[in-house]
PDB file of C-alpha atoms in Angstrom:
ATOM      1  CA  MET A 262      28.596  66.638 -13.233  1.00 59.00           C
ATOM      2  CA  LYS A 263      25.036  65.231 -13.322  1.00 75.00           C
ATOM      3  CA  THR A 264      27.746  61.031 -12.508  1.00 82.00           C
ATOM      4  CA  ALA A 265      29.101  63.146 -10.189  1.00 80.00           C
ATOM      5  CA  THR A 266      25.013  64.789  -7.794  1.00 84.00           C
ATOM      6  CA  GLY A 267      24.062  61.087  -8.129  1.00 83.00           C
ATOM      7  CA  ILE A 268      27.160  59.112  -7.120  1.00 86.00           C
ATOM      8  CA  ILE A 269      27.342  61.661  -4.396  1.00 86.00           C
ATOM      9  CA  LEU A 270      23.568  61.701  -3.614  1.00 87.00           C
ATOM     10  CA  GLY A 271      24.317  57.705  -3.268  1.00 87.00           C
ATOM     11  CA  VAL A 272      27.024  57.939  -0.777  1.00 87.00           C
ATOM     12  CA  ILE A 273      24.097  60.320   1.142  1.00 88.00           C
ATOM     13  CA  ALA A 274      21.736  57.320   1.125  1.00 87.00           C
ATOM     14  CA  VAL A 275      24.348  54.851   2.539  1.00 86.00           C
ATOM     15  CA  VAL A 276      25.336  56.476   5.307  1.00 85.00           C
ATOM     16  CA  ALA A 277      21.930  57.549   6.006  1.00 83.00           C
ATOM     17  CA  ILE A 278      20.837  53.746   6.090  1.00 83.00           C
ATOM     18  CA  ALA A 279      24.014  53.449   8.117  1.00 80.00           C
ATOM     19  CA  ILE A 280      23.434  55.880  10.660  1.00 77.00           C
ATOM     20  CA  GLY A 281      20.192  53.679  10.728  1.00 75.00           C
ATOM     21  CA  ILE A 282      21.551  49.977  11.549  1.00 77.00           C
ATOM     22  CA  TYR A 283      24.222  51.187  13.956  1.00 75.00           C
ATOM     23  CA  MET A 284      23.440  54.423  15.558  1.00 74.00           C
ATOM     24  CA  VAL A 285      19.371  52.758  17.053  1.00 72.00           C
ATOM     25  CA  ASP A 286      19.829  49.904  19.751  1.00 75.00           C
ATOM     26  CA  VAL A 287      16.313  48.730  20.613  1.00 77.00           C
ATOM     27  CA  ASP A 288      14.536  46.439  22.580  1.00 82.00           C
ATOM     28  CA  GLN A 289      11.705  45.219  23.053  1.00 84.00           C
ATOM     29  CA  THR A 290      10.634  44.845  26.763  1.00 89.00           C
ATOM     30  CA  GLU A 291       7.046  43.930  26.939  1.00 89.00           C
ATOM     31  CA  GLU A 292       4.981  41.468  24.400  1.00 91.00           C
ATOM     32  CA  ALA A 293       2.204  43.110  22.730  1.00 90.00           C
ATOM     33  CA  SER A 294      -1.593  41.982  23.063  1.00 90.00           C
ATOM     34  CA  LEU A 295      -4.768  42.911  20.838  1.00 89.00           C
ATOM     35  CA  PRO A 296      -7.745  44.247  23.185  1.00 89.00           C
ATOM     36  CA  ASP A 297     -10.571  41.840  23.416  1.00 89.00           C
ATOM     37  CA  VAL A 298     -13.761  44.052  20.851  1.00 87.00           C
ATOM     38  CA  ASP A 299     -17.217  42.957  20.643  1.00 87.00           C
ATOM     39  CA  VAL A 300     -18.440  44.653  17.706  1.00 84.00           C
ATOM     40  CA  SER A 301     -21.992  44.520  15.875  1.00 87.00           C
ATOM     41  CA  VAL A 302     -22.199  47.347  12.890  1.00 85.00           C
ATOM     42  CA  GLU A 303     -25.491  47.512  10.035  1.00 87.00           C
ATOM     43  CA  GLY A 304     -24.488  48.648   6.512  1.00 85.00           C
ATOM     44  CA  GLY A 305     -23.822  52.643   5.960  1.00 87.00           C
ATOM     45  CA  ASN A 306     -23.727  54.539   3.419  1.00 88.00           C
ATOM     46  CA  LEU A 307     -20.880  56.573   1.933  1.00 88.00           C
ATOM     47  CA  PRO A 308     -21.400  60.374   0.773  1.00 89.00           C
ATOM     48  CA  LYS A 309     -21.998  62.270  -2.828  1.00 91.00           C
ATOM     49  CA  PHE A 310     -20.328  64.715  -4.075  1.00 89.00           C
ATOM     50  CA  ASP A 311     -20.495  66.857  -7.165  1.00 87.00           C
ATOM     51  CA  ALA A 312     -17.891  69.189  -7.709  1.00 84.00           C
ATOM     52  CA  GLU A 313     -16.988  71.380 -10.818  1.00 85.00           C
ATOM     53  CA  VAL A 314     -13.163  72.285 -10.527  1.00 81.00           C
ATOM     54  CA  GLY A 315     -11.736  75.125 -12.992  1.00 85.00           C
ATOM     55  CA  SER A 316      -8.501  74.799 -15.020  1.00 85.00           C
ATOM     56  CA  VAL A 317      -5.201  75.631 -15.121  1.00 83.00           C
ATOM     57  CA  SER A 318      -2.695  76.224 -17.748  1.00 88.00           C
ATOM     58  CA  ILE A 319       0.411  76.940 -18.694  1.00 89.00           C
ATOM     59  CA  THR A 320       2.483  79.974 -21.512  1.00 91.00           C
ATOM     60  CA  GLU A 321       5.277  80.924 -22.666  1.00 91.00           C
ATOM     61  CA  GLU A 322       6.106  83.911 -23.367  1.00 92.00           C
ATOM     62  CA  THR A 323       9.508  86.097 -25.288  1.00 93.00           C
ATOM     63  CA  ALA A 324      10.247  88.919 -23.444  1.00 93.00           C
ATOM     64  CA  THR A 325      13.303  90.725 -23.292  1.00 95.00           C
ATOM     65  CA  VAL A 326      14.980  91.492 -19.680  1.00 93.00           C
ATOM     66  CA  LYS A 327      18.678  93.491 -18.357  1.00 94.00           C
ATOM     67  CA  VAL A 328      20.793  90.231 -17.315  1.00 91.00           C
ATOM     68  CA  PRO A 329      24.912  90.797 -15.632  1.00 91.00           C
ATOM     69  CA  ASP A 330      27.506  89.706 -17.713  1.00 91.00           C
ATOM     70  CA  VAL A 331      29.331  88.092 -14.990  1.00 90.00           C
ATOM     71  CA  ASP A 332      32.945  87.201 -14.923  1.00 89.00           C
ATOM     72  CA  VAL A 333      34.319  84.563 -12.318  1.00 88.00           C
ATOM     73  CA  THR A 334      37.422  83.846 -11.705  1.00 91.00           C
ATOM     74  CA  MET A 335      38.010  81.176  -9.450  1.00 90.00           C
ATOM     75  CA  GLU A 336      41.271  80.600  -7.062  1.00 92.00           C
ATOM     76  CA  GLU A 337      42.529  78.057  -3.833  1.00 92.00           C
ATOM     77  CA  ALA A 338      41.433  78.333  -1.194  1.00 92.00           C
ATOM     78  CA  GLU A 339      42.168  76.551   2.567  1.00 93.00           C
ATOM     79  CA  ILE A 340      39.120  76.133   4.637  1.00 91.00           C
ATOM     80  CA  SER A 341      38.048  74.282   7.414  1.00 91.00           C
ATOM     81  CA  VAL A 342      34.746  72.239   6.701  1.00 88.00           C
ATOM     82  CA  PRO A 343      32.426  70.258   8.833  1.00 88.00           C
ATOM     83  CA  GLY A 344      33.685  66.499   9.363  1.00 87.00           C
ATOM     84  CA  LEU A 345      31.224  63.349  10.755  1.00 84.00           C
ATOM     85  CA  LYS A 346      32.491  60.966  13.918  1.00 84.00           C
ATOM     86  CA  VAL A 347      30.064  57.658  13.709  1.00 81.00           C
ATOM     87  CA  THR A 348      29.415  56.503  16.882  1.00 80.00           C
ATOM     88  CA  PRO A 349      26.820  53.074  17.146  1.00 76.00           C
ATOM     89  CA  PRO A 350      25.633  52.861  21.082  1.00 77.00           C
ATOM     90  CA  GLU A 351      28.360  49.900  22.643  1.00 75.00           C
ATOM     91  CA  ASN A 352      26.385  47.021  22.760  1.00 68.00           C
ATOM     92  CA  ALA A 353      25.084  47.258  19.107  1.00 58.00           C
ATOM     93  CA  ALA A 354      28.208  46.099  17.104  1.00 54.00           C
ATOM     94  CA  ASP A 355      27.661  43.100  19.275  1.00 59.00           C
ATOM     95  CA  GLU A 356      24.274  42.060  18.823  1.00 58.00           C
ATOM     96  CA  VAL A 357      25.145  42.740  14.727  1.00 55.00           C
ATOM     97  CA  ALA A 358      27.836  40.144  15.019  1.00 57.00           C
ATOM     98  CA  ALA A 359      25.386  37.444  17.003  1.00 57.00           C
ATOM     99  CA  GLU A 360      22.830  38.587  14.570  1.00 57.00           C
ATOM    100  CA  SER A 361      24.968  37.544  11.823  1.00 54.00           C
ATOM    101  CA  ASN A 362      26.226  33.817  13.064  1.00 52.00           C
TER     102      ASN A 362
END
């Protein structure tokens, strides 16, 4: 069961990465520049603190409680499940192909 969960999480991660790569088409339209800044600084001082904190401990006790006894019968049924269709921007596939060449 742990292996199946790991595989499912891995598939979800791969799908998320693929969506991040192919579903977003970002083009830079202007160059960036930093502002001109003149700075004069004198020495400073960080504040000092004294702190007293409490403690938290976790204990374990044995208790008797009533729990239901449930028997489950598994049956197969045909249901409708959601699907996923990924459609990237039109020119994103062309840009990825051009970058790989």
